[in-house]
Short mmCIF file of C-alpha atoms and ligand atoms in Angstrom, two decimals:
data_model
loop_
_atom_site.label_atom_id
_atom_site.label_comp_id
_atom_site.label_asym_id
_atom_site.label_seq_id
_atom_site.Cartn_x
_atom_site.Cartn_y
_atom_site.Cartn_z
CA MET A 1 180.48 147.05 281.06
CA GLU A 2 180.29 149.94 283.53
CA LYS A 3 181.61 149.29 287.03
CA TYR A 4 182.53 151.16 290.17
CA ILE A 5 185.96 150.59 291.68
CA ILE A 6 185.98 151.58 295.34
CA ASN A 7 188.88 151.60 297.79
CA GLY A 8 187.39 151.77 301.26
CA ASN A 9 188.32 152.63 304.82
CA ASN A 10 188.84 156.38 304.14
CA GLN A 11 187.49 159.09 306.38
CA LEU A 12 185.39 161.59 304.45
CA SER A 13 184.87 165.30 305.00
CA GLY A 14 183.05 168.26 303.48
CA GLU A 15 179.53 168.90 302.24
CA ILE A 16 177.14 166.98 300.00
CA LYS A 17 174.02 168.59 298.53
CA VAL A 18 170.83 166.55 298.29
CA ALA A 19 169.22 166.39 294.82
CA GLY A 20 165.53 166.72 293.95
CA ALA A 21 163.39 163.72 294.89
CA LYS A 22 163.39 160.92 292.30
CA ASN A 23 160.03 159.67 293.50
CA LEU A 24 158.48 163.10 292.99
CA ALA A 25 160.11 163.82 289.60
CA LEU A 26 158.65 160.52 288.36
CA LYS A 27 155.14 161.84 289.20
CA ILE A 28 155.46 165.58 288.39
CA PHE A 29 156.45 164.93 284.76
CA PRO A 30 153.43 162.63 284.17
CA ALA A 31 151.27 165.24 285.97
CA THR A 32 152.18 167.83 283.31
CA ILE A 33 150.03 165.79 280.89
CA LEU A 34 146.90 166.82 282.81
CA SER A 35 147.25 170.34 281.36
CA ASP A 36 147.75 171.37 277.73
CA GLN A 37 149.65 174.45 278.95
CA PRO A 38 153.46 174.55 279.43
CA CYS A 39 154.92 173.65 282.82
CA LEU A 40 158.29 174.68 284.28
CA ILE A 41 159.88 172.11 286.60
CA LYS A 42 162.91 172.98 288.75
CA ASN A 43 165.38 170.97 290.86
CA VAL A 44 164.94 167.93 288.58
CA PRO A 45 167.31 165.04 289.37
CA GLU A 46 169.16 164.07 286.17
CA ILE A 47 169.14 160.31 286.66
CA GLU A 48 168.54 157.26 284.48
CA ASP A 49 164.93 156.82 285.68
CA THR A 50 163.93 160.36 284.64
CA LEU A 51 165.67 159.85 281.28
CA ARG A 52 163.67 156.62 280.71
CA LEU A 53 160.42 158.41 281.63
CA TRP A 54 161.20 161.26 279.21
CA GLU A 55 161.83 158.73 276.40
CA ILE A 56 158.31 157.36 276.91
CA MET A 57 156.78 160.86 277.12
CA GLU A 58 158.68 162.10 274.04
CA ASP A 59 157.50 159.05 272.12
CA LEU A 60 153.92 160.22 272.89
CA GLY A 61 154.70 163.69 271.46
CA VAL A 62 155.62 165.58 274.66
CA LYS A 63 158.34 168.24 274.25
CA ILE A 64 160.83 168.46 277.14
CA GLU A 65 163.35 171.30 276.96
CA LYS A 66 166.24 171.96 279.32
CA ASN A 67 166.58 175.66 280.21
CA GLN A 68 169.46 175.27 282.65
CA THR A 69 170.85 172.60 284.99
CA GLY A 70 167.93 170.85 286.66
CA GLN A 71 165.30 173.10 285.06
CA TYR A 72 162.96 171.92 282.30
CA THR A 73 159.97 173.23 280.37
CA VAL A 74 157.43 170.58 279.42
CA SER A 75 154.87 171.06 276.68
CA THR A 76 152.21 168.39 276.28
CA LYS A 77 149.92 170.14 273.79
CA ASN A 78 151.08 168.03 270.83
CA ILE A 79 150.53 164.54 272.24
CA THR A 80 149.63 162.47 269.20
CA LYS A 81 148.83 159.01 270.56
CA THR A 82 147.55 157.17 273.62
CA GLU A 83 149.57 153.95 273.30
CA LEU A 84 152.73 153.88 275.43
CA ASN A 85 155.79 152.29 273.81
CA ASN A 86 155.86 148.70 275.13
CA GLU A 87 159.60 148.22 275.11
CA LEU A 88 160.22 151.48 276.99
CA VAL A 89 157.45 150.81 279.53
CA LYS A 90 158.97 147.44 280.41
CA LYS A 91 162.18 149.22 281.52
CA LEU A 92 160.53 151.47 284.13
CA ARG A 93 157.92 150.58 286.74
CA ALA A 94 157.10 154.27 287.22
CA SER A 95 155.82 154.37 283.62
CA ILE A 96 152.49 153.35 285.20
CA MET A 97 152.33 156.97 286.48
CA LEU A 98 151.40 158.04 282.95
CA ALA A 99 148.22 155.94 283.02
CA GLY A 100 146.09 158.23 285.24
CA PRO A 101 146.95 161.53 283.51
CA MET A 102 146.59 160.06 279.97
CA LEU A 103 143.25 158.47 280.82
CA ALA A 104 141.95 161.66 282.45
CA ARG A 105 142.96 163.99 279.61
CA PHE A 106 142.48 161.79 276.51
CA GLY A 107 139.91 159.24 277.71
CA GLN A 108 142.15 156.33 276.77
CA VAL A 109 145.57 154.80 277.41
CA THR A 110 147.22 151.51 276.40
CA LEU A 111 150.26 150.16 278.20
CA ALA A 112 152.18 146.95 278.90
CA HIS A 113 152.84 145.61 282.41
CA PRO A 114 155.58 147.96 283.69
CA GLY A 115 159.10 146.73 284.49
CA GLY A 116 161.59 148.18 286.98
CA CYS A 117 163.41 147.02 290.11
CA ILE A 118 163.13 143.33 290.92
CA ILE A 119 162.13 143.64 294.58
CA GLY A 120 159.16 141.30 294.77
CA LYS A 121 155.96 140.56 292.89
CA ARG A 122 154.82 144.20 292.39
CA PRO A 123 151.40 143.65 290.79
CA ILE A 124 149.25 146.42 289.25
CA ASP A 125 145.84 145.14 290.36
CA LEU A 126 145.16 148.11 292.66
CA PHE A 127 145.72 150.63 289.85
CA LEU A 128 143.34 148.80 287.56
CA GLU A 129 140.67 148.44 290.27
CA GLY A 130 140.98 152.14 291.12
CA PHE A 131 140.60 153.28 287.51
CA LYS A 132 137.55 151.02 287.16
CA LYS A 133 136.04 152.70 290.24
CA LEU A 134 136.43 156.02 288.42
CA GLY A 135 134.37 154.57 285.58
CA ALA A 136 137.10 153.31 283.24
CA GLU A 137 136.64 150.14 281.23
CA MET A 138 139.66 147.83 281.11
CA ILE A 139 140.41 145.73 278.04
CA ASP A 140 143.06 143.05 278.42
CA ASN A 141 144.78 142.74 275.01
CA GLY A 142 147.14 140.00 276.16
CA GLU A 143 150.46 141.79 276.23
CA THR A 144 148.92 145.20 276.93
CA TYR A 145 145.94 146.75 278.77
CA THR A 146 143.70 149.48 277.39
CA LEU A 147 141.84 151.72 279.81
CA LYS A 148 138.95 153.76 278.40
CA ALA A 149 136.44 156.30 279.72
CA ASP A 150 134.83 159.16 277.81
CA LYS A 151 134.76 161.04 281.10
CA LEU A 152 135.97 159.75 284.46
CA ILE A 153 133.38 159.99 287.23
CA GLY A 154 134.34 160.76 290.84
CA ASN A 155 133.76 158.00 293.38
CA LYS A 156 134.69 156.82 296.86
CA ILE A 157 137.74 154.53 296.69
CA ILE A 158 138.91 152.55 299.68
CA LEU A 159 142.37 151.16 299.05
CA PRO A 160 142.65 147.62 300.45
CA GLN A 161 146.40 148.17 300.83
CA ILE A 162 148.39 151.40 301.20
CA SER A 163 150.23 152.16 297.97
CA VAL A 164 152.20 155.28 297.07
CA THR A 165 151.89 155.16 293.28
CA VAL A 166 148.25 153.99 293.34
CA THR A 167 147.32 156.94 295.60
CA GLU A 168 149.17 159.37 293.31
CA ASN A 169 147.77 157.92 290.10
CA LEU A 170 144.16 158.03 291.29
CA MET A 171 144.64 161.51 292.73
CA MET A 172 145.91 162.75 289.35
CA ALA A 173 143.17 161.01 287.36
CA ALA A 174 140.45 162.37 289.68
CA THR A 175 141.54 166.02 289.20
CA LEU A 176 139.79 166.03 285.79
CA ALA A 177 136.91 163.69 286.73
CA GLN A 178 133.31 164.80 286.93
CA GLY A 179 132.30 165.19 290.58
CA THR A 180 134.13 164.42 293.80
CA THR A 181 136.51 161.54 294.56
CA GLN A 182 137.49 160.38 298.01
CA ILE A 183 140.54 158.16 298.46
CA LYS A 184 140.55 156.38 301.82
CA ASN A 185 143.54 154.54 303.30
CA ALA A 186 145.73 156.72 301.07
CA ALA A 187 149.53 156.72 301.35
CA MET A 188 150.91 159.79 303.19
CA GLU A 189 154.44 160.27 301.77
CA PRO A 190 155.71 163.89 301.55
CA GLU A 191 155.91 163.47 297.75
CA ILE A 192 152.12 162.96 297.65
CA LYS A 193 151.51 166.24 299.46
CA ALA A 194 154.02 167.95 297.13
CA LEU A 195 152.27 166.53 294.05
CA ALA A 196 148.91 167.82 295.34
CA ASP A 197 150.46 171.27 295.99
CA TYR A 198 151.66 171.34 292.39
CA LEU A 199 148.27 170.33 290.98
CA ASN A 200 146.39 172.78 293.24
CA GLN A 201 148.61 175.59 292.06
CA GLN A 202 147.44 174.73 288.51
CA GLY A 203 143.78 174.90 289.52
CA ALA A 204 143.06 171.41 290.91
CA LYS A 205 140.95 171.13 294.07
CA ILE A 206 142.64 168.58 296.31
CA THR A 207 142.46 168.53 300.10
CA GLY A 208 143.87 166.08 302.63
CA ALA A 209 146.99 164.98 300.68
CA GLY A 210 149.54 163.79 303.25
CA THR A 211 146.73 162.26 305.38
CA PRO A 212 144.95 158.89 304.90
CA GLU A 213 141.91 160.57 303.36
CA ILE A 214 142.22 162.67 300.21
CA THR A 215 139.30 164.51 298.61
CA ILE A 216 139.48 165.66 295.01
CA GLU A 217 136.81 167.85 293.51
CA GLY A 218 137.08 167.43 289.73
CA VAL A 219 137.76 170.51 287.58
CA GLU A 220 137.35 171.06 283.79
CA LYS A 221 140.98 171.83 283.08
CA LEU A 222 144.36 172.67 284.63
CA ASN A 223 146.42 175.78 283.85
CA ALA A 224 150.15 176.24 283.21
CA GLY A 225 152.37 175.25 286.14
CA GLU A 226 155.68 176.01 287.82
CA PHE A 227 157.18 173.84 290.53
CA LYS A 228 160.37 173.13 292.46
CA ILE A 229 160.89 169.47 293.34
CA ILE A 230 161.43 168.87 297.08
CA PRO A 231 164.73 167.34 298.31
CA ASP A 232 165.10 163.57 298.05
CA ARG A 233 164.54 162.19 301.55
CA ILE A 234 166.08 158.83 300.63
CA GLU A 235 169.32 160.55 299.52
CA THR A 236 169.23 162.56 302.76
CA GLY A 237 169.03 159.39 304.82
CA THR A 238 171.59 157.53 302.69
CA PHE A 239 174.17 160.31 303.01
CA THR A 240 173.59 160.52 306.78
CA ILE A 241 174.34 156.79 306.99
CA LEU A 242 177.37 157.31 304.72
CA GLY A 243 178.85 159.80 307.19
CA LEU A 244 178.25 157.44 310.11
CA ILE A 245 179.55 154.28 308.46
CA THR A 246 182.79 156.00 307.44
CA ASN A 247 183.18 157.60 310.91
CA SER A 248 183.24 161.00 309.30
CA ASN A 249 182.19 164.58 309.88
CA ILE A 250 180.16 165.44 306.81
CA LYS A 251 177.42 168.00 306.25
CA ILE A 252 174.36 167.02 304.23
CA THR A 253 172.83 170.21 302.84
CA ASP A 254 169.69 171.35 300.98
CA CYS A 255 167.56 168.69 302.65
CA GLN A 256 164.42 168.43 304.80
CA PRO A 257 165.32 166.33 307.87
CA GLU A 258 161.67 166.46 309.00
CA HIS A 259 160.92 163.99 306.17
CA ILE A 260 163.14 161.29 307.70
CA GLU A 261 162.14 161.59 311.34
CA ASN A 262 161.73 157.85 311.71
CA LEU A 263 165.25 157.13 310.46
CA LEU A 264 166.64 159.87 312.71
CA TYR A 265 164.82 158.31 315.69
CA SER A 266 166.39 154.90 314.92
CA LEU A 267 169.83 156.45 314.43
CA LYS A 268 169.53 158.22 317.78
CA LYS A 269 168.68 154.87 319.40
CA ALA A 270 171.79 153.46 317.69
CA ASN A 271 173.82 156.21 319.43
CA ALA A 272 174.59 158.11 316.23
CA GLN A 273 175.98 161.58 316.94
CA LEU A 274 174.19 164.01 314.65
CA GLU A 275 173.60 167.73 314.49
CA ILE A 276 170.24 168.34 312.84
CA GLY A 277 169.16 171.71 311.48
CA SER A 278 166.05 172.66 309.54
CA ASP A 279 167.79 172.03 306.18
CA TYR A 280 171.02 170.23 307.05
CA ILE A 281 172.45 167.27 308.99
CA ILE A 282 176.03 166.96 310.26
CA THR A 283 177.37 163.50 311.09
CA LYS A 284 180.06 162.83 313.68
CA PRO A 285 182.11 159.71 314.45
CA SER A 286 179.92 157.51 316.69
CA LYS A 287 180.15 154.26 318.66
CA LEU A 288 177.07 152.54 317.24
CA ILE A 289 174.89 150.08 319.08
CA ALA A 290 172.57 147.48 317.49
CA THR A 291 169.04 148.73 316.81
CA ASN A 292 165.98 146.93 315.40
CA ILE A 293 163.80 148.39 312.67
CA ILE A 294 160.51 147.46 311.00
CA THR A 295 159.81 149.08 307.63
CA HIS A 296 156.41 150.70 307.37
CA GLU A 297 154.51 153.08 305.12
CA TYR A 298 155.22 156.79 305.80
CA PRO A 299 155.68 158.11 308.47
CA GLY A 300 157.17 154.72 309.43
CA PHE A 301 160.70 153.57 308.64
CA PRO A 302 161.08 153.78 304.82
CA THR A 303 161.71 150.52 302.97
CA ASP A 304 164.02 152.47 300.63
CA LEU A 305 166.40 153.09 303.57
CA GLN A 306 166.29 149.54 304.88
CA ALA A 307 169.38 148.36 302.93
CA PRO A 308 171.60 151.34 303.91
CA PHE A 309 170.51 150.94 307.56
CA THR A 310 171.29 147.21 307.41
CA VAL A 311 174.83 147.95 306.23
CA LEU A 312 175.23 150.44 309.07
CA MET A 313 174.12 147.80 311.59
CA THR A 314 176.96 145.50 310.44
CA GLN A 315 179.17 148.10 312.19
CA ALA A 316 177.06 148.39 315.36
CA LYS A 317 177.68 146.41 318.55
CA GLY A 318 175.15 143.65 319.21
CA LEU A 319 172.26 141.92 317.47
CA SER A 320 169.85 143.89 315.25
CA LEU A 321 166.64 142.56 313.77
CA ILE A 322 165.58 144.06 310.45
CA HIS A 323 161.98 143.36 309.44
CA GLU A 324 161.07 144.30 305.85
CA THR A 325 157.29 144.42 305.58
CA ILE A 326 156.65 146.27 302.31
CA PHE A 327 158.32 144.15 299.60
CA ASP A 328 158.94 140.41 299.51
CA GLY A 329 162.30 140.35 297.66
CA ARG A 330 164.19 143.14 299.35
CA LEU A 331 166.61 141.29 301.65
CA PHE A 332 168.44 138.94 299.31
CA TYR A 333 171.38 141.37 298.88
CA THR A 334 172.40 140.47 302.46
CA ASP A 335 174.10 137.37 300.99
CA ILE A 336 176.49 139.75 299.27
CA LEU A 337 177.17 141.57 302.54
CA ASN A 338 178.04 138.21 304.10
CA GLN A 339 180.56 137.61 301.29
CA MET A 340 182.07 140.97 302.30
CA GLY A 341 182.45 139.83 305.92
CA ALA A 342 179.09 140.65 307.52
CA ASN A 343 177.42 138.16 309.86
CA ILE A 344 173.76 138.16 308.82
CA ILE A 345 171.27 135.33 309.23
CA MET A 346 168.08 135.30 307.20
CA CYS A 347 165.21 134.08 309.37
CA ASP A 348 162.68 134.21 306.50
CA PRO A 349 162.38 136.36 303.34
CA HIS A 350 161.13 139.29 305.46
CA ARG A 351 163.49 139.17 308.44
CA ILE A 352 167.23 139.14 309.07
CA VAL A 353 169.39 139.25 312.18
CA ILE A 354 172.76 141.01 312.07
CA GLN A 355 175.57 140.29 314.53
CA GLY A 356 177.92 143.27 314.64
CA PRO A 357 180.41 144.68 314.40
CA THR A 358 182.38 142.74 311.81
CA GLN A 359 185.14 144.02 309.55
CA LEU A 360 183.99 144.30 305.91
CA TYR A 361 186.37 143.43 303.07
CA GLY A 362 186.43 144.52 299.42
CA ARG A 363 185.00 141.96 296.97
CA ASN A 364 183.73 141.75 293.37
CA VAL A 365 179.95 142.13 293.60
CA VAL A 366 176.93 142.78 291.39
CA SER A 367 174.31 145.39 292.32
CA PRO A 368 170.90 143.65 292.48
CA ASP A 369 168.70 146.78 292.55
CA LEU A 370 168.81 150.52 293.22
CA ARG A 371 168.67 150.64 297.01
CA ALA A 372 170.65 147.45 297.61
CA GLY A 373 173.14 148.86 295.09
CA ILE A 374 173.76 152.08 297.04
CA ALA A 375 174.01 149.98 300.20
CA LEU A 376 176.86 148.05 298.56
CA VAL A 377 178.58 151.37 297.79
CA LEU A 378 178.31 152.26 301.51
CA ALA A 379 179.64 148.84 302.49
CA ALA A 380 182.54 149.22 300.05
CA LEU A 381 183.44 152.65 301.44
CA ALA A 382 183.61 151.16 304.95
CA ALA A 383 185.48 148.01 303.85
CA GLN A 384 189.16 147.22 303.84
CA GLY A 385 190.53 146.79 300.32
CA THR A 386 189.02 147.18 296.87
CA THR A 387 185.42 146.47 295.86
CA VAL A 388 184.29 146.23 292.25
CA ILE A 389 180.55 146.76 291.76
CA GLU A 390 178.94 145.67 288.49
CA ASN A 391 175.46 146.42 287.13
CA ILE A 392 175.75 150.03 288.29
CA TYR A 393 173.00 151.11 285.91
CA GLN A 394 170.74 150.12 288.80
CA ILE A 395 172.47 152.68 291.08
CA ASN A 396 172.62 155.42 288.43
CA ARG A 397 168.84 155.00 288.04
CA GLY A 398 168.35 156.94 291.27
CA TYR A 399 171.49 158.84 292.31
CA GLU A 400 172.71 161.74 290.19
CA ASN A 401 176.49 161.87 289.45
CA ILE A 402 177.12 159.79 292.52
CA THR A 403 180.82 159.12 291.84
CA GLU A 404 181.70 162.84 291.49
CA ARG A 405 179.65 163.80 294.54
CA LEU A 406 181.32 161.13 296.68
CA GLN A 407 184.77 162.00 295.30
CA LYS A 408 184.24 165.59 296.49
CA LEU A 409 183.92 164.19 300.03
CA GLY A 410 187.26 162.41 299.59
CA ALA A 411 185.89 158.96 298.72
CA ASP A 412 188.11 156.78 296.53
CA ILE A 413 185.50 155.75 293.96
CA LYS A 414 185.63 155.77 290.18
CA GLN A 415 183.48 154.53 287.34
CA ILE A 416 185.17 152.56 284.58
CA ASN A 417 183.70 151.26 281.33
CA GLN A 418 185.24 147.94 280.34
N1 EPU B 1 150.89 146.61 295.44
C1 EPU B 1 149.93 145.71 295.04
N2 EPU B 1 149.17 146.00 293.94
C2 EPU B 1 149.34 147.14 293.23
C3 EPU B 1 150.32 148.06 293.64
C4 EPU B 1 151.09 147.78 294.76
O1 EPU B 1 149.77 144.68 295.65
O2 EPU B 1 148.60 147.34 292.24
C5 EPU B 1 151.72 146.30 296.61
C6 EPU B 1 153.19 146.17 296.30
O3 EPU B 1 153.51 144.91 295.74
C7 EPU B 1 153.84 146.42 297.64
C8 EPU B 1 152.86 147.37 298.32
O4 EPU B 1 151.67 147.37 297.53
O5 EPU B 1 153.92 145.23 298.38
C9 EPU B 1 153.32 148.77 298.50
O6 EPU B 1 153.94 149.22 297.35
P1 EPU B 1 153.65 150.65 296.75
O7 EPU B 1 152.61 150.49 295.69
O8 EPU B 1 153.46 151.66 297.81
O9 EPU B 1 155.04 150.88 296.09
P2 EPU B 1 155.20 151.62 294.76
O10 EPU B 1 154.18 152.70 294.72
O11 EPU B 1 155.33 150.67 293.66
C10 EPU B 1 156.81 153.51 295.66
C11 EPU B 1 158.20 153.94 295.33
C12 EPU B 1 159.16 152.87 295.80
C13 EPU B 1 159.01 152.70 297.30
C14 EPU B 1 157.55 152.35 297.64
C15 EPU B 1 157.28 152.28 299.11
C16 EPU B 1 157.92 155.23 293.32
C17 EPU B 1 158.15 155.36 291.86
N3 EPU B 1 158.31 154.11 293.89
O12 EPU B 1 156.63 152.28 294.98
O13 EPU B 1 160.45 153.33 295.51
O14 EPU B 1 159.84 151.68 297.75
O15 EPU B 1 156.68 153.34 297.06
O16 EPU B 1 157.60 153.47 299.72
O17 EPU B 1 157.43 156.15 293.96
C18 EPU B 1 162.75 153.10 295.04
O18 EPU B 1 162.78 154.34 294.93
O19 EPU B 1 163.77 152.39 295.08
C19 EPU B 1 161.45 152.45 295.13
C20 EPU B 1 161.28 151.15 294.92
#
């Protein structure tokens, strides 16, 4: 079994480069299916989640070729089937991103309920309702769903709840629909704007991406594409917290701090000493004070940075209230932080109170999911003694070569297989 062994309480120094955004790579690759022409994708994060997505796409007949580190050519002209491999789909929630492009280009797609991180109920009702609005028929085959439409027809879709992947899926499907689609109450994440930029560059007609109202005028076909994936804002935030929790001067490079303004606002309130440039952040040792956060859809505080921020607050003076509003199972890892010496009380499944600062101690722990997993790495790096983290597949799903990148900063972390 693969584990991380981490000896904490070391000051770090040096630079760490932010990788391409996982949550854009998982949409850009599916988007290549909308065109039968080759697409060149750059700054691709080489992580477990992209590997799982490629397995599903290759099973459909897509050819994905690596030209150089982080750069891939994708050819979708030889797709031979419209049924996604059930077993592979169950391993990756983002496999649902293939539904819109497959339906739009081939008029049919069959897939199982997608798997992925266990962070709450995570239904797919909004995707299915949205595709129906675009004229698709949904057949429930028991274990799988088939969506069918000879030609999707543009429509006005009001999302009852803001959802990132539903917005992206419907936006992709609508690019090849007949007529105009309006998505209201759309999610506004930077990755959605970037996905629209990519599609527009291939000939799509999308306006308003990055705002709550997106308009898509359907086109007959998309051309070949070339695109560089934007920096991962969750890595940017996580590494900023890493520098602060280890009381270190580190420089986070190749990032877009404007995409984490809400985190930076909360860190400023917590008295974090940061130097922020247009594409870098430098952390400095800081005397942190307790700060409350409420997670919210973009541009609010990102749920994916809630766990790292919570760990940071275990080292801040005073009481902090953390309110997780997006997912219903995303605070249970705080039990593990308590085993490491934190003083956290769960008020209800959506709210915790942290009394800080408390010394953290190394323990044997199991990573419950991707973001809680990286939060445990941060806790271990701040703790006294040795921490062993199991189930690190969950962490490797989203962070490329994390052990080597942290080692370069002077962190005492290694991966062992036993
Ligand atoms: N929801 C429904 N029905 C649906 C779809 C979503 O009720 O059909 C609910 C969800 O259960 C949740 C809420 O809508 O309570 C919002 O979830 P959203 O759909 O926005 O999340 P997502 O699209 O599944 C993406 C990211 C997540 C990130 C969230 C929120 C990808 C592949 N995933 O998920 O990333 O936490 O948006 O920003 O883009 C991660 O990277 O660790 C991760 C979980």
